[in-house]
mmCIF file of C-alpha atoms in Angstrom:
data_model
loop_
_atom_site.group_PDB
_atom_site.id
_atom_site.type_symbol
_atom_site.label_atom_id
_atom_site.label_comp_id
_atom_site.label_asym_id
_atom_site.label_seq_id
_atom_site.Cartn_x
_atom_site.Cartn_y
_atom_site.Cartn_z
ATOM 1 C CA UNK X 1 44.421 17.121 168.438
ATOM 2 C CA UNK X 2 46.545 15.243 169.995
ATOM 3 C CA UNK X 3 44.310 12.182 168.576
ATOM 4 C CA UNK X 4 44.757 13.667 165.462
ATOM 5 C CA UNK X 5 48.173 13.370 164.848
ATOM 6 C CA UNK X 6 48.870 10.483 166.498
ATOM 7 C CA UNK X 7 46.174 9.116 164.020
ATOM 8 C CA UNK X 8 48.721 11.044 161.292
ATOM 9 C CA UNK X 9 52.266 10.308 162.597
ATOM 10 C CA UNK X 10 51.002 6.556 162.422
ATOM 11 C CA UNK X 11 52.132 5.929 166.184
ATOM 12 C CA UNK X 12 50.123 3.129 166.240
ATOM 13 C CA UNK X 13 50.173 0.206 163.894
ATOM 14 C CA UNK X 14 47.869 0.014 160.811
ATOM 15 C CA UNK X 15 45.744 -2.381 159.383
ATOM 16 C CA UNK X 16 46.239 -3.913 156.061
ATOM 17 C CA UNK X 17 42.705 -5.237 154.390
ATOM 18 C CA UNK X 18 44.263 -7.120 151.988
ATOM 19 C CA UNK X 19 43.698 -7.913 148.074
ATOM 20 C CA UNK X 20 42.474 -10.183 145.269
ATOM 21 C CA UNK X 21 44.534 -11.176 142.436
ATOM 22 C CA UNK X 22 44.015 -8.776 139.747
ATOM 23 C CA UNK X 23 41.134 -6.900 140.956
ATOM 24 C CA UNK X 24 40.040 -5.107 138.446
ATOM 25 C CA UNK X 25 38.456 -2.002 141.047
ATOM 26 C CA UNK X 26 41.907 -1.580 141.687
ATOM 27 C CA UNK X 27 43.979 -1.181 139.041
ATOM 28 C CA UNK X 28 43.343 1.821 138.217
ATOM 29 C CA UNK X 29 46.162 4.382 137.119
ATOM 30 C CA UNK X 30 47.542 7.509 139.458
ATOM 31 C CA UNK X 31 46.272 10.354 137.995
ATOM 32 C CA UNK X 32 46.805 12.989 140.687
ATOM 33 C CA UNK X 33 43.735 14.653 142.737
ATOM 34 C CA UNK X 34 41.430 16.960 141.081
ATOM 35 C CA UNK X 35 40.769 18.708 144.327
ATOM 36 C CA UNK X 36 44.405 19.061 145.746
ATOM 37 C CA UNK X 37 44.536 18.684 150.222
ATOM 38 C CA UNK X 38 45.393 22.022 150.130
ATOM 39 C CA UNK X 39 42.151 23.988 147.662
ATOM 40 C CA UNK X 40 40.490 21.411 150.413
ATOM 41 C CA UNK X 41 41.472 22.660 153.741
ATOM 42 C CA UNK X 42 41.619 26.283 152.444
ATOM 43 C CA UNK X 43 38.194 26.191 151.180
ATOM 44 C CA UNK X 44 37.205 24.262 154.681
ATOM 45 C CA UNK X 45 39.094 26.828 157.153
ATOM 46 C CA UNK X 46 38.746 30.532 154.939
ATOM 47 C CA UNK X 47 35.446 30.545 153.003
ATOM 48 C CA UNK X 48 33.086 29.675 156.118
ATOM 49 C CA UNK X 49 35.016 32.851 158.005
ATOM 50 C CA UNK X 50 34.426 35.025 154.842
ATOM 51 C CA UNK X 51 31.069 34.204 154.847
ATOM 52 C CA UNK X 52 29.990 34.394 158.511
ATOM 53 C CA UNK X 53 31.479 37.686 158.900
ATOM 54 C CA UNK X 54 29.994 38.838 155.665
ATOM 55 C CA UNK X 55 26.500 37.856 155.970
ATOM 56 C CA UNK X 56 26.362 38.869 160.487
ATOM 57 C CA UNK X 57 27.606 42.854 159.018
ATOM 58 C CA UNK X 58 24.749 42.851 156.296
ATOM 59 C CA UNK X 59 22.101 41.235 158.133
ATOM 60 C CA UNK X 60 22.004 41.092 161.754
ATOM 61 C CA UNK X 61 23.469 44.919 162.022
ATOM 62 C CA UNK X 62 27.061 43.600 163.747
ATOM 63 C CA UNK X 63 28.801 47.340 161.797
ATOM 64 C CA UNK X 64 31.100 47.188 164.971
ATOM 65 C CA UNK X 65 33.912 45.419 162.907
ATOM 66 C CA UNK X 66 34.537 42.951 166.522
ATOM 67 C CA UNK X 67 32.341 40.554 164.098
ATOM 68 C CA UNK X 68 31.333 39.128 167.210
ATOM 69 C CA UNK X 69 28.753 36.773 166.668
ATOM 70 C CA UNK X 70 30.294 34.851 163.207
ATOM 71 C CA UNK X 71 33.647 34.793 165.743
ATOM 72 C CA UNK X 72 31.522 32.265 168.488
ATOM 73 C CA UNK X 73 30.252 30.544 165.812
ATOM 74 C CA UNK X 74 33.022 30.023 163.669
ATOM 75 C CA UNK X 75 34.693 28.685 166.637
ATOM 76 C CA UNK X 76 32.214 25.645 166.802
ATOM 77 C CA UNK X 77 32.663 25.332 163.367
ATOM 78 C CA UNK X 78 36.563 24.649 163.395
ATOM 79 C CA UNK X 79 35.646 21.720 166.324
ATOM 80 C CA UNK X 80 33.205 20.267 164.401
ATOM 81 C CA UNK X 81 35.874 20.147 161.054
ATOM 82 C CA UNK X 82 38.326 18.548 163.411
ATOM 83 C CA UNK X 83 35.755 16.278 165.036
ATOM 84 C CA UNK X 84 35.246 15.264 161.435
ATOM 85 C CA UNK X 85 39.129 14.811 160.581
ATOM 86 C CA UNK X 86 39.412 12.449 163.661
ATOM 87 C CA UNK X 87 36.820 10.470 162.782
ATOM 88 C CA UNK X 88 37.639 10.092 158.797
ATOM 89 C CA UNK X 89 41.430 9.485 159.606
ATOM 90 C CA UNK X 90 41.399 7.297 162.878
ATOM 91 C CA UNK X 91 38.931 4.549 160.150
ATOM 92 C CA UNK X 92 41.582 5.166 157.751
ATOM 93 C CA UNK X 93 44.390 3.479 159.341
ATOM 94 C CA UNK X 94 41.849 0.980 161.470
ATOM 95 C CA UNK X 95 40.359 -0.539 157.662
ATOM 96 C CA UNK X 96 43.444 -0.183 155.949
ATOM 97 C CA UNK X 97 41.302 -0.411 152.729
ATOM 98 C CA UNK X 98 43.121 -0.019 149.228
ATOM 99 C CA UNK X 99 42.229 2.621 146.923
ATOM 100 C CA UNK X 100 41.492 1.605 142.935
ATOM 101 C CA UNK X 101 45.407 3.196 142.085
ATOM 102 C CA UNK X 102 46.453 0.194 144.608
ATOM 103 C CA UNK X 103 48.233 -1.885 142.429
ATOM 104 C CA UNK X 104 49.705 1.401 140.410
ATOM 105 C CA UNK X 105 51.435 3.104 143.841
ATOM 106 C CA UNK X 106 52.244 -0.051 145.607
ATOM 107 C CA UNK X 107 52.799 -2.247 143.342
ATOM 108 C CA UNK X 108 52.537 -4.938 146.101
ATOM 109 C CA UNK X 109 55.530 -7.921 145.436
ATOM 110 C CA UNK X 110 52.869 -10.575 146.328
ATOM 111 C CA UNK X 111 50.911 -9.192 143.356
ATOM 112 C CA UNK X 112 53.835 -11.254 140.988
ATOM 113 C CA UNK X 113 53.262 -14.553 141.998
ATOM 114 C CA UNK X 114 49.298 -14.863 142.096
ATOM 115 C CA UNK X 115 47.139 -15.950 140.183
ATOM 116 C CA UNK X 116 43.615 -15.792 138.891
ATOM 117 C CA UNK X 117 41.370 -13.985 141.970
ATOM 118 C CA UNK X 118 43.268 -15.853 144.975
ATOM 119 C CA UNK X 119 43.100 -13.126 148.268
ATOM 120 C CA UNK X 120 46.306 -12.232 149.452
ATOM 121 C CA UNK X 121 45.550 -11.065 152.998
ATOM 122 C CA UNK X 122 49.295 -9.434 153.754
ATOM 123 C CA UNK X 123 51.654 -7.700 151.412
ATOM 124 C CA UNK X 124 54.428 -5.264 151.091
ATOM 125 C CA UNK X 125 54.296 -2.241 148.618
ATOM 126 C CA UNK X 126 58.072 -2.477 146.933
ATOM 127 C CA UNK X 127 56.904 1.620 146.029
ATOM 128 C CA UNK X 128 56.992 3.594 149.660
ATOM 129 C CA UNK X 129 56.978 6.954 148.345
ATOM 130 C CA UNK X 130 53.369 5.762 147.576
ATOM 131 C CA UNK X 131 52.314 3.592 150.714
ATOM 132 C CA UNK X 132 50.333 6.529 152.613
ATOM 133 C CA UNK X 133 48.509 6.865 148.563
ATOM 134 C CA UNK X 134 47.837 3.668 148.762
ATOM 135 C CA UNK X 135 45.505 1.797 151.481
ATOM 136 C CA UNK X 136 43.367 4.878 152.863
ATOM 137 C CA UNK X 137 40.606 4.150 150.653
ATOM 138 C CA UNK X 138 37.909 4.186 153.045
ATOM 139 C CA UNK X 139 36.103 6.702 154.114
ATOM 140 C CA UNK X 140 37.169 9.673 151.628
ATOM 141 C CA UNK X 141 37.908 12.945 153.159
ATOM 142 C CA UNK X 142 37.464 14.970 150.778
ATOM 143 C CA UNK X 143 33.653 13.881 150.818
ATOM 144 C CA UNK X 144 33.231 14.281 154.480
ATOM 145 C CA UNK X 145 34.788 17.728 154.985
ATOM 146 C CA UNK X 146 33.566 19.041 151.614
ATOM 147 C CA UNK X 147 29.782 17.377 152.783
ATOM 148 C CA UNK X 148 29.988 19.379 156.099
ATOM 149 C CA UNK X 149 31.079 22.267 155.045
ATOM 150 C CA UNK X 150 28.687 22.921 152.119
ATOM 151 C CA UNK X 151 25.945 22.128 153.896
ATOM 152 C CA UNK X 152 26.654 24.030 156.412
ATOM 153 C CA UNK X 153 26.817 27.108 154.482
ATOM 154 C CA UNK X 154 24.006 27.095 152.778
ATOM 155 C CA UNK X 155 22.140 25.969 156.256
ATOM 156 C CA UNK X 156 24.040 29.219 157.961
ATOM 157 C CA UNK X 157 22.355 31.547 154.901
ATOM 158 C CA UNK X 158 19.354 29.914 155.267
ATOM 159 C CA UNK X 159 18.935 30.832 159.183
ATOM 160 C CA UNK X 160 20.598 34.178 158.754
ATOM 161 C CA UNK X 161 19.366 36.411 155.405
ATOM 162 C CA UNK X 162 16.157 37.732 156.064
ATOM 163 C CA UNK X 163 14.036 37.533 153.157
ATOM 164 C CA UNK X 164 16.747 35.376 151.264
ATOM 165 C CA UNK X 165 17.733 37.258 147.334
ATOM 166 C CA UNK X 166 18.060 35.587 144.841
ATOM 167 C CA UNK X 167 21.847 35.575 145.182
ATOM 168 C CA UNK X 168 21.455 33.687 148.232
ATOM 169 C CA UNK X 169 19.702 31.105 146.162
ATOM 170 C CA UNK X 170 21.889 30.726 143.923
ATOM 171 C CA UNK X 171 24.714 31.359 146.516
ATOM 172 C CA UNK X 172 23.409 28.743 148.558
ATOM 173 C CA UNK X 173 22.990 26.087 145.414
ATOM 174 C CA UNK X 174 26.024 26.737 144.515
ATOM 175 C CA UNK X 175 27.663 25.292 147.683
ATOM 176 C CA UNK X 176 25.487 22.552 147.475
ATOM 177 C CA UNK X 177 26.890 21.219 143.730
ATOM 178 C CA UNK X 178 30.489 22.149 144.857
ATOM 179 C CA UNK X 179 30.381 19.950 147.515
ATOM 180 C CA UNK X 180 28.658 17.520 145.229
ATOM 181 C CA UNK X 181 31.451 17.691 142.277
ATOM 182 C CA UNK X 182 33.500 17.553 145.435
ATOM 183 C CA UNK X 183 32.467 13.685 146.445
ATOM 184 C CA UNK X 184 32.215 12.718 142.435
ATOM 185 C CA UNK X 185 35.484 13.992 141.676
ATOM 186 C CA UNK X 186 37.205 11.833 143.815
ATOM 187 C CA UNK X 187 35.850 8.519 141.692
ATOM 188 C CA UNK X 188 36.707 11.170 138.222
ATOM 189 C CA UNK X 189 40.021 10.883 139.641
ATOM 190 C CA UNK X 190 39.771 6.539 141.233
ATOM 191 C CA UNK X 191 41.083 8.055 144.318
ATOM 192 C CA UNK X 192 38.191 6.718 145.876
ATOM 193 C CA UNK X 193 35.548 3.711 145.519
ATOM 194 C CA UNK X 194 31.824 5.001 145.663
ATOM 195 C CA UNK X 195 31.323 3.109 149.089
ATOM 196 C CA UNK X 196 34.117 5.420 150.272
ATOM 197 C CA UNK X 197 32.379 8.523 149.075
ATOM 198 C CA UNK X 198 28.870 7.380 150.465
ATOM 199 C CA UNK X 199 30.524 6.731 154.310
ATOM 200 C CA UNK X 200 32.521 9.706 153.417
ATOM 201 C CA UNK X 201 28.993 11.819 153.228
ATOM 202 C CA UNK X 202 27.029 9.591 155.800
ATOM 203 C CA UNK X 203 30.003 10.440 158.509
ATOM 204 C CA UNK X 204 29.372 14.430 157.845
ATOM 205 C CA UNK X 205 26.432 13.941 158.138
ATOM 206 C CA UNK X 206 25.811 13.393 162.071
ATOM 207 C CA UNK X 207 28.925 15.536 162.972
ATOM 208 C CA UNK X 208 27.295 18.297 161.181
ATOM 209 C CA UNK X 209 24.262 18.078 162.709
ATOM 210 C CA UNK X 210 26.183 18.003 166.345
ATOM 211 C CA UNK X 211 28.030 21.022 165.895
ATOM 212 C CA UNK X 212 24.571 23.214 163.704
ATOM 213 C CA UNK X 213 22.111 22.179 166.910
ATOM 214 C CA UNK X 214 24.660 22.047 169.804
ATOM 215 C CA UNK X 215 27.127 23.600 169.214
ATOM 216 C CA UNK X 216 26.356 26.830 167.624
ATOM 217 C CA UNK X 217 22.483 26.541 169.180
ATOM 218 C CA UNK X 218 21.017 26.258 165.706
ATOM 219 C CA UNK X 219 22.310 29.442 165.113
ATOM 220 C CA UNK X 220 20.738 31.413 167.430
ATOM 221 C CA UNK X 221 22.958 32.927 170.166
ATOM 222 C CA UNK X 222 22.768 36.359 170.831
ATOM 223 C CA UNK X 223 25.848 36.836 173.200
ATOM 224 C CA UNK X 224 28.815 38.478 172.466
ATOM 225 C CA UNK X 225 31.743 36.416 171.536
ATOM 226 C CA UNK X 226 32.948 37.328 174.401
ATOM 227 C CA UNK X 227 30.263 36.065 176.478
ATOM 228 C CA UNK X 228 29.883 33.269 174.203
ATOM 229 C CA UNK X 229 32.882 30.545 174.827
ATOM 230 C CA UNK X 230 33.070 27.161 173.396
ATOM 231 C CA UNK X 231 31.059 24.602 174.466
ATOM 232 C CA UNK X 232 33.278 22.138 174.623
ATOM 233 C CA UNK X 233 35.555 24.857 177.280
ATOM 234 C CA UNK X 234 32.622 25.856 178.872
ATOM 235 C CA UNK X 235 31.901 21.674 179.405
ATOM 236 C CA UNK X 236 35.297 20.869 180.869
ATOM 237 C CA UNK X 237 36.025 24.682 183.162
ATOM 238 C CA UNK X 238 32.258 24.284 184.582
ATOM 239 C CA UNK X 239 31.426 20.217 185.381
ATOM 240 C CA UNK X 240 33.805 20.404 189.222
ATOM 241 C CA UNK X 241 31.631 23.194 190.137
ATOM 242 C CA UNK X 242 28.196 23.224 191.490
ATOM 243 C CA UNK X 243 25.146 25.328 190.231
ATOM 244 C CA UNK X 244 23.811 28.461 191.620
ATOM 245 C CA UNK X 245 20.935 26.751 192.583
ATOM 246 C CA UNK X 246 22.884 24.160 194.357
ATOM 247 C CA UNK X 247 24.412 26.339 196.723
#
């Protein structure tokens, strides 16, 4: 969490990748987001919890109202989301890649005097309000979170529903298609280049695999939430202690 806050608060100096004069790839108008950050984060945080609570109650005999199993996995899922965000936001700062609407939202003063396809390594935005919207193209955070959430839920349903019905299969398809549409919308909106979207999806895959197979034990944990603490917390707490066999 500390690393994420440091990145978001711009504690460290940010890198500028530079631009080529009159680059058509950076000359698109800024039109906003089809899928806003607020909507994406709400979906990322709320939908998995709702799905897991309902599935554990209906398919896995969790009728006590405590929903211990679902909460156990949701906690690990949130850690995976945070890890995803840290990687993506750190790369945005380290790379400093101009967005497709760079000239519109940054309006660098150097672009007024450069000619042809001259490369400009350093620039100063004249639209200070839009600086944060101009040079954080690589990688796509929307794509990374959408792919992480969509595949996580689709695989969770595959693992935790017995004899999946057509409704479950349809729900899995909707989640995967929604993740794909969210990713493609970043190019429709000219908020990212295609390689930014590809990079965002690529980052999501190893983080997702770590979340599913290491943190969530491939959704095979059978313990109550009170007996199933976060693996990250457990490793920190247990590291200095000797195992029973060693004592």
